[in-house]
Tab-separated table of C-alpha atoms in Angstrom:
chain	number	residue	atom	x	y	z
A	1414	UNK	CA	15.117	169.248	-7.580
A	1415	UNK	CA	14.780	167.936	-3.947
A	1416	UNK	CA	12.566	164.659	-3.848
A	1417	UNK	CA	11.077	165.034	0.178
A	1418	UNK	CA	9.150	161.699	1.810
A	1419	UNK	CA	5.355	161.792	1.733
A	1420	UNK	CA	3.670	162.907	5.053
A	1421	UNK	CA	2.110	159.446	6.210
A	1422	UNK	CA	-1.688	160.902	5.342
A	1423	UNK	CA	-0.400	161.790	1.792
A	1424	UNK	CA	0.425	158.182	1.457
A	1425	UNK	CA	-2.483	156.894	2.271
A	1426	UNK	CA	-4.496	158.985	0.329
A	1427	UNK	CA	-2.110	158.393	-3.179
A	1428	UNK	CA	-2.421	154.368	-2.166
A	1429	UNK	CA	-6.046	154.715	-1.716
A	1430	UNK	CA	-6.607	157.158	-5.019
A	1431	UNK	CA	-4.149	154.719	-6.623
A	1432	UNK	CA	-6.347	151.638	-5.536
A	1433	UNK	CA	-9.818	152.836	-6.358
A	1434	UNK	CA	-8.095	153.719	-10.121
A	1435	UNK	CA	-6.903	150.416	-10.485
A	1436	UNK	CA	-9.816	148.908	-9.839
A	1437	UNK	CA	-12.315	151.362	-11.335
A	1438	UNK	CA	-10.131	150.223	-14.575
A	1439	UNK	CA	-10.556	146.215	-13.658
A	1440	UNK	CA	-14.399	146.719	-13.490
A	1441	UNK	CA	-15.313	148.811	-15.637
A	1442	UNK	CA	-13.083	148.706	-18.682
A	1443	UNK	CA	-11.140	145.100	-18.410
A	1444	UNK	CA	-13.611	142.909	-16.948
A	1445	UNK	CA	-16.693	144.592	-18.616
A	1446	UNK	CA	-15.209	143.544	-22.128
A	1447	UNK	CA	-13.411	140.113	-20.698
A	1448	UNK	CA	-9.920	141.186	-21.549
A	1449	UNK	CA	-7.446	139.624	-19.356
A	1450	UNK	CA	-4.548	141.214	-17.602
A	1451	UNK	CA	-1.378	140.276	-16.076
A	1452	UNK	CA	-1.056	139.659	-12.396
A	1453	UNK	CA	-3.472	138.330	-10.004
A	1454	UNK	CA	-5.952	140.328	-11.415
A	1455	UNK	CA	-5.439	139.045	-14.596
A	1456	UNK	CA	-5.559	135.042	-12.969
A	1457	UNK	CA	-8.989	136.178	-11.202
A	1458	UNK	CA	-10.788	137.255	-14.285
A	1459	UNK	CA	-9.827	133.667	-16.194
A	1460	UNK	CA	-11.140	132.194	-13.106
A	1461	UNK	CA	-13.988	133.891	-13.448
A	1462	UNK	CA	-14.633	133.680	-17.185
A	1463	UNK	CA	-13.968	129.708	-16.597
A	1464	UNK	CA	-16.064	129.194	-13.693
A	1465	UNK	CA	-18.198	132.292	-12.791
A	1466	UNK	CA	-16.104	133.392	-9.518
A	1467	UNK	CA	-16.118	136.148	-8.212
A	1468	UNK	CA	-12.519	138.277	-8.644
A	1469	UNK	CA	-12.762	139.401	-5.781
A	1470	UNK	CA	-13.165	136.505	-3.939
A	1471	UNK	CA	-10.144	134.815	-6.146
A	1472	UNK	CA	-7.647	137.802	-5.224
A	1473	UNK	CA	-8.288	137.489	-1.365
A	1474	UNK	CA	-8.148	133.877	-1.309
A	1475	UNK	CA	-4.686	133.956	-3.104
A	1476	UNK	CA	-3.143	137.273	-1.886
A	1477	UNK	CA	-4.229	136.749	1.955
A	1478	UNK	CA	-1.537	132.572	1.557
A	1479	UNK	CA	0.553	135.023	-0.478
A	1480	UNK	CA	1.259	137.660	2.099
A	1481	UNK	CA	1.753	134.699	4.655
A	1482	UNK	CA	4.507	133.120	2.661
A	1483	UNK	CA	5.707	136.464	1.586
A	1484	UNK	CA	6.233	137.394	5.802
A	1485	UNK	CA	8.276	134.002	6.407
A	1486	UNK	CA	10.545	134.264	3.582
A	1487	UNK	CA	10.537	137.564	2.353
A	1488	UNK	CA	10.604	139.287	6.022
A	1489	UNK	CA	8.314	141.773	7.696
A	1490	UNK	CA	9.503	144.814	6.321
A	1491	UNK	CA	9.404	143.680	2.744
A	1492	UNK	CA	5.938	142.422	3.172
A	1493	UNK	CA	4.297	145.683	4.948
A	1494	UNK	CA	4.996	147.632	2.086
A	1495	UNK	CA	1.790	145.057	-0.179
A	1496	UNK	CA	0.043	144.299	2.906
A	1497	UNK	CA	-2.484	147.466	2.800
A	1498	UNK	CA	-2.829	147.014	-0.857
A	1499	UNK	CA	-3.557	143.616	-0.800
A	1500	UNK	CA	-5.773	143.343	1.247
A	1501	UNK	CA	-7.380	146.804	0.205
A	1502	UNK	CA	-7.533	145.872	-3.646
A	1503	UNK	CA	-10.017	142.897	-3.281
A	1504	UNK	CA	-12.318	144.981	-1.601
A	1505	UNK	CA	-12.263	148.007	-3.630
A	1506	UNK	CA	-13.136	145.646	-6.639
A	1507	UNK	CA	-15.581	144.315	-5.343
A	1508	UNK	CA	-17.001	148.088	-4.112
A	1509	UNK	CA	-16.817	149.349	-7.659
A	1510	UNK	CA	-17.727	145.908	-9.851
A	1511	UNK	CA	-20.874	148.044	-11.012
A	1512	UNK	CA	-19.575	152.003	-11.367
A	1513	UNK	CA	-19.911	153.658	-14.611
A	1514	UNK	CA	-19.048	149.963	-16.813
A	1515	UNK	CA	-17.762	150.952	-20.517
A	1516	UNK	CA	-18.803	148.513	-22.782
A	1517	UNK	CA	-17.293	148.438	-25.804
A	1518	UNK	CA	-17.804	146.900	-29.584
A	1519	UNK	CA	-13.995	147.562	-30.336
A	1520	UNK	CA	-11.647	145.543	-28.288
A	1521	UNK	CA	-8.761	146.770	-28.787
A	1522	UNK	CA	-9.713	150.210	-27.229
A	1523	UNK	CA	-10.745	148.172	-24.328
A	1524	UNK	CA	-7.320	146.670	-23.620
A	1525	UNK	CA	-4.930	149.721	-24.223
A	1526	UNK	CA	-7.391	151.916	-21.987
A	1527	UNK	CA	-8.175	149.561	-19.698
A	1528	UNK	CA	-4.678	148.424	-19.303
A	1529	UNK	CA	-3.391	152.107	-19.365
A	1530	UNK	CA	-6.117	153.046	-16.277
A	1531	UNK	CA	-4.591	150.332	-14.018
A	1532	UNK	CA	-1.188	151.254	-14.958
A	1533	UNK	CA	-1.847	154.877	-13.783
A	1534	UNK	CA	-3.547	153.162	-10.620
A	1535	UNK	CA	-0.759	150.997	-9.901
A	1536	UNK	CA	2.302	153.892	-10.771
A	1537	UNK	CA	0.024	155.831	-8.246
A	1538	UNK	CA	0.327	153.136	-5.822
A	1539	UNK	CA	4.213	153.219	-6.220
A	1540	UNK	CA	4.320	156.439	-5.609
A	1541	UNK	CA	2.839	155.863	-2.290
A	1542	UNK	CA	5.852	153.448	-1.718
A	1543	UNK	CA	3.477	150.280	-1.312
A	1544	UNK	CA	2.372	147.615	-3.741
A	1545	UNK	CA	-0.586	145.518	-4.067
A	1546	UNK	CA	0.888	142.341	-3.602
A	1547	UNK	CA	-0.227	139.429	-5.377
A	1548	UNK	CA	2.178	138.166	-8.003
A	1549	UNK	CA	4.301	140.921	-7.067
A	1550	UNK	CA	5.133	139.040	-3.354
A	1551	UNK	CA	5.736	135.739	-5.772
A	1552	UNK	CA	8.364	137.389	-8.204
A	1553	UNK	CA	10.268	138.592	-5.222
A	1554	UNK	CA	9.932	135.074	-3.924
A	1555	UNK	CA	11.360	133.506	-6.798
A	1556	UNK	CA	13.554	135.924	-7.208
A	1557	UNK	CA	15.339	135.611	-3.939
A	1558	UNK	CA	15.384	131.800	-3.873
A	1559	UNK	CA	16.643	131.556	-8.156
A	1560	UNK	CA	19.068	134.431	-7.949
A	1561	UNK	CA	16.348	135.693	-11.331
A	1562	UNK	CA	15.705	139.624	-11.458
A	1563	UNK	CA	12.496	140.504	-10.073
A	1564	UNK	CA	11.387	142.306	-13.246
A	1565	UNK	CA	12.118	139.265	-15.238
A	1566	UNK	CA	10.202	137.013	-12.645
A	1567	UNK	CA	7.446	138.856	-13.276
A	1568	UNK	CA	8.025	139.332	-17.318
A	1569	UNK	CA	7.487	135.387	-16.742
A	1570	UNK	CA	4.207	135.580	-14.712
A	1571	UNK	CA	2.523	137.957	-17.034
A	1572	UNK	CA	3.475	135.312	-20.316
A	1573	UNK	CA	2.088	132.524	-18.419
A	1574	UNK	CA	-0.982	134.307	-17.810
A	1575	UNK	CA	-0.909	135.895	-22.015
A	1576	UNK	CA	-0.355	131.804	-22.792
A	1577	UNK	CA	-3.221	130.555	-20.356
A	1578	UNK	CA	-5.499	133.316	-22.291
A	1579	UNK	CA	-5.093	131.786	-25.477
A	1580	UNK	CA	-4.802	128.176	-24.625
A	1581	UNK	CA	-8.613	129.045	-23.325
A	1582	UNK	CA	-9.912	131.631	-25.191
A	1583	UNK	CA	-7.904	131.645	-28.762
A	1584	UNK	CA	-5.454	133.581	-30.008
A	1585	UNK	CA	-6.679	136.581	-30.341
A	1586	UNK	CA	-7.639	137.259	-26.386
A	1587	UNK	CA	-3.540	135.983	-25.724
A	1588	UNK	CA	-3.085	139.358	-28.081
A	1589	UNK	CA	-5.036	141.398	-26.629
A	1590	UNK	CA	-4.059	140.209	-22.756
A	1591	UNK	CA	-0.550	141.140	-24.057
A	1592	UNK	CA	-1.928	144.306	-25.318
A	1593	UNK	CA	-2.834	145.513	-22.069
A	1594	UNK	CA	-0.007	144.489	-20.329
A	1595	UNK	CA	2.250	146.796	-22.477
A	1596	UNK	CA	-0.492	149.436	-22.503
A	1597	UNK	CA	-0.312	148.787	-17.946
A	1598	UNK	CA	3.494	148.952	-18.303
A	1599	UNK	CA	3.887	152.300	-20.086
A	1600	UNK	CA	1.513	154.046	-17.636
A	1601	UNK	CA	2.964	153.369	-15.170
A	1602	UNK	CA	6.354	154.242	-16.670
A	1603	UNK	CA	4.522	158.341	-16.870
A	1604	UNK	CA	3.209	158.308	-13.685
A	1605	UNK	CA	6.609	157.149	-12.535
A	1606	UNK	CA	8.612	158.896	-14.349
A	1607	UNK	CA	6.278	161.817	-16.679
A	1608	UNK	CA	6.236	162.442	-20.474
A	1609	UNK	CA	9.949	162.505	-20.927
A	1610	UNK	CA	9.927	166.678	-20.566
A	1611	UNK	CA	13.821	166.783	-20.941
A	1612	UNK	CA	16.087	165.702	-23.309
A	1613	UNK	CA	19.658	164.545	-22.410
A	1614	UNK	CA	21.877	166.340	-24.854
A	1615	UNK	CA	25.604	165.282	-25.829
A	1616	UNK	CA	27.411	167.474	-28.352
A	1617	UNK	CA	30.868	165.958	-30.021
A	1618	UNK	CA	32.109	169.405	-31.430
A	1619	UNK	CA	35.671	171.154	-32.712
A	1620	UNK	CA	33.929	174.952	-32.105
A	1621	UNK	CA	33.997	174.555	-27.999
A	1622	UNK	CA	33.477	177.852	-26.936
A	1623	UNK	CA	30.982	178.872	-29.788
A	1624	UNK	CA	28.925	175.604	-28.932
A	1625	UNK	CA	29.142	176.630	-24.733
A	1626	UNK	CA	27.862	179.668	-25.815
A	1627	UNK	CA	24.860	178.825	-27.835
A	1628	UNK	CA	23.629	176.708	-24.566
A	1629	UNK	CA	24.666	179.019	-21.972
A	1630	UNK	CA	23.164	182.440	-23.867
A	1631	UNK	CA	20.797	181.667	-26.761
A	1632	UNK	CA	19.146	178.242	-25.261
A	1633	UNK	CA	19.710	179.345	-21.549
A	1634	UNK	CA	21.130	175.880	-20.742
A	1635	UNK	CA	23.744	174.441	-18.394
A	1636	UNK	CA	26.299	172.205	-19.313
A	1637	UNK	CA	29.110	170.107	-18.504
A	1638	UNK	CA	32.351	170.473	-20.756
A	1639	UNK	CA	34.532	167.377	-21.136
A	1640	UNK	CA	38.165	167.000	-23.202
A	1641	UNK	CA	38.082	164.072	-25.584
A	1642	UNK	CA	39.729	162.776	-28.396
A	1643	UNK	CA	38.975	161.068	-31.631
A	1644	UNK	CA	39.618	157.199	-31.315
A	1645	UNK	CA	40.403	156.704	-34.616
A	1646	UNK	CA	41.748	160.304	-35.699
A	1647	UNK	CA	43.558	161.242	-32.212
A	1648	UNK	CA	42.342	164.891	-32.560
A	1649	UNK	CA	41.518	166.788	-29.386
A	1650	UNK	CA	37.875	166.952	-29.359
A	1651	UNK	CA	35.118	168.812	-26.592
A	1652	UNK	CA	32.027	166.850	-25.285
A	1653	UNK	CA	29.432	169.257	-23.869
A	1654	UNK	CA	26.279	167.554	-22.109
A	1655	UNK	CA	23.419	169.375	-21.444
A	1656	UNK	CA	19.655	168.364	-20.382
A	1657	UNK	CA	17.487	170.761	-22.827
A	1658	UNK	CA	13.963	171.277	-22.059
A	1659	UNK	CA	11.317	169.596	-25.001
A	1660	UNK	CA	10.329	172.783	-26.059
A	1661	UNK	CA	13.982	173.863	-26.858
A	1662	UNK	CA	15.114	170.978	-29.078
A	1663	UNK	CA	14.049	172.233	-32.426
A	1664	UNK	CA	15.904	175.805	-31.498
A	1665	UNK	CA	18.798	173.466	-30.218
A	1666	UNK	CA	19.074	171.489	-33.683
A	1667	UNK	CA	18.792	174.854	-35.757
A	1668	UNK	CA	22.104	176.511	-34.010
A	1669	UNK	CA	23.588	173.474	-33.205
A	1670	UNK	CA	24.186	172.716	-37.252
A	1671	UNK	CA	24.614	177.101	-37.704
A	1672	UNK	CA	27.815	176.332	-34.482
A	1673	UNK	CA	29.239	173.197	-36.459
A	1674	UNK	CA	28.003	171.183	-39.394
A	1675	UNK	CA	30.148	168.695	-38.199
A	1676	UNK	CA	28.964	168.199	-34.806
A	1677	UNK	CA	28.015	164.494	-33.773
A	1678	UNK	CA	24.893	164.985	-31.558
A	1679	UNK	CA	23.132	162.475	-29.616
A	1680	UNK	CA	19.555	163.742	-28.199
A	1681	UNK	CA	18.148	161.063	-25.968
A	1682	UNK	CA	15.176	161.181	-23.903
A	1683	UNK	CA	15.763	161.946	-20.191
A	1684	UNK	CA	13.311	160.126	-18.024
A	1685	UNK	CA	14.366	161.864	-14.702
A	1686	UNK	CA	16.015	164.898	-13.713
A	1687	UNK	CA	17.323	165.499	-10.292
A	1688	UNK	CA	19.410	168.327	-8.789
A	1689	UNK	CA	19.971	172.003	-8.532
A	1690	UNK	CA	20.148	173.585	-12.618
A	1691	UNK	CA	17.232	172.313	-14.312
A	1692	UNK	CA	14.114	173.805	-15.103
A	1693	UNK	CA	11.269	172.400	-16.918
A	1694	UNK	CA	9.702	175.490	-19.356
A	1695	UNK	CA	7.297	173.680	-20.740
């Protein structure tokens, strides 16, 4: 598989698909049921629910000083990649604050889909290459200046924002704020990444050319054959690892144990396959 750049106009259009997502999701689905999220959208809507204003208006005002500080410290380059979206988001929330709103009575619902749609908005946006700033531009900040991973920088904004949730609104919004953070997370982990349609495959075996046969001819799978040895036995071993299409694992199980009883088999999901050899059947 040969990953090729996006044409400029293909960019724009996943950042601006991608945008109108994520904020379809704020409106409708997050902010229509008051369930917070992490982020700056998540800091405009307790804003809003503490004062009555507008998200909007919160995300501009914060992201516009943001993308300032983010240009003098962070550089140019970094900073071009959020300015579109930040400056884009704002506006498309405030576009879209009344389209097709989803109340509903069971809250729960509300935060794992609403959390899920702006995680499929935002993966979208990543695909585009481009972020929509925010927090994001602050994690990188910190980041650079405490030596702190970026992803754990912003692990730390999102719990501040969870906390702030329940010190206002009681503990059961801070669950459900946390909710849709890990419901944002994981969609944006499929959009980035799909379903998990491979499996990574590693077969510990004695019967070496009956097992390279079984992939090669019955489960019409590469593989990679590697001499080992036992660390506590010393006997000469084979290693065979193979990525197996989902659709083949069952079959793969069933001949593995008919090969070798014995065989030690690790099956692992395989979040991203690149390179000549693999096709996905299904």
């Amino acid at each position: 598989m040969k990953r090729t750049s996006l044409h400029p106009l293909s960019r724009i259009a996943l950042l601006l698909t991608g945008i109108m997502i994520l904020a379809w999701g704020f409106n409708a689905i997050l902010a229509t049921n008051h369930i917070i999220i992490g982020g700056l959208p998540g800091i405009s809507l307790l804003i809003e629910r503490q004062s009555g204003f507008d998200p909007a208006l919160t995300q501009w005002l914060v992201g516009i000083p943001l993308l300032g500080i983010g240009w003098m410290v962070l550089g140019r380059q970094s900073t071009l990649h959020s300015l579109t979206g930040a400056l884009v988001l704002p506006l498309a929330i405030f576009v879209t604050r009344d389209w097709f709103r989803l109340p509903v009575e069971n809250a729960m619902l509300a935060a794992i889909f609403g959390g899920f749609t702006c995680g499929l908005g935002l993966g979208i946006v990543f695909l585009a290459n481009a972020t929509t700033g925010g927090m994001a531009i602050l994690a990188q900040i910190v980041s650079r200046q405490l030596g702190i991973p970026v992803s754990r920088c912003m692990l730390i904004i999102d719990g501040i924002i969870v906390i702030a949730a329940g010190a206002f609104f009681g503990a059961e919004q801070a669950m459900l704020a946390l909710l849709s953070v890990v419901s944002l997370s994981k969609a944006i982990d499929v959009v980035q990444s799909g379903l998990g349609s491979a499996k990574s495959v590693t077969i510990i075996t004695k019967q070496k050319e009956a097992m390279r046969e079984m992939l090669l001819h019955h489960l019409d799978c590469g593989a990679t054959l590697i001499k080992a040895e036992g660390a506590h036995s010393g006997e000469s071993r084979s290693l065979l690892v193979s990525v197996v299409p989902r659709n083949k694992v069952a079959r793969l199980r069933r001949h593995v144990r008919r090969v070798d009883a014995e065989a030690f088999t690790i099956i692992s999901d395989a979040s991203e396959v690149l390179g000549y050899g693999f096709q996905n059947h299904g």
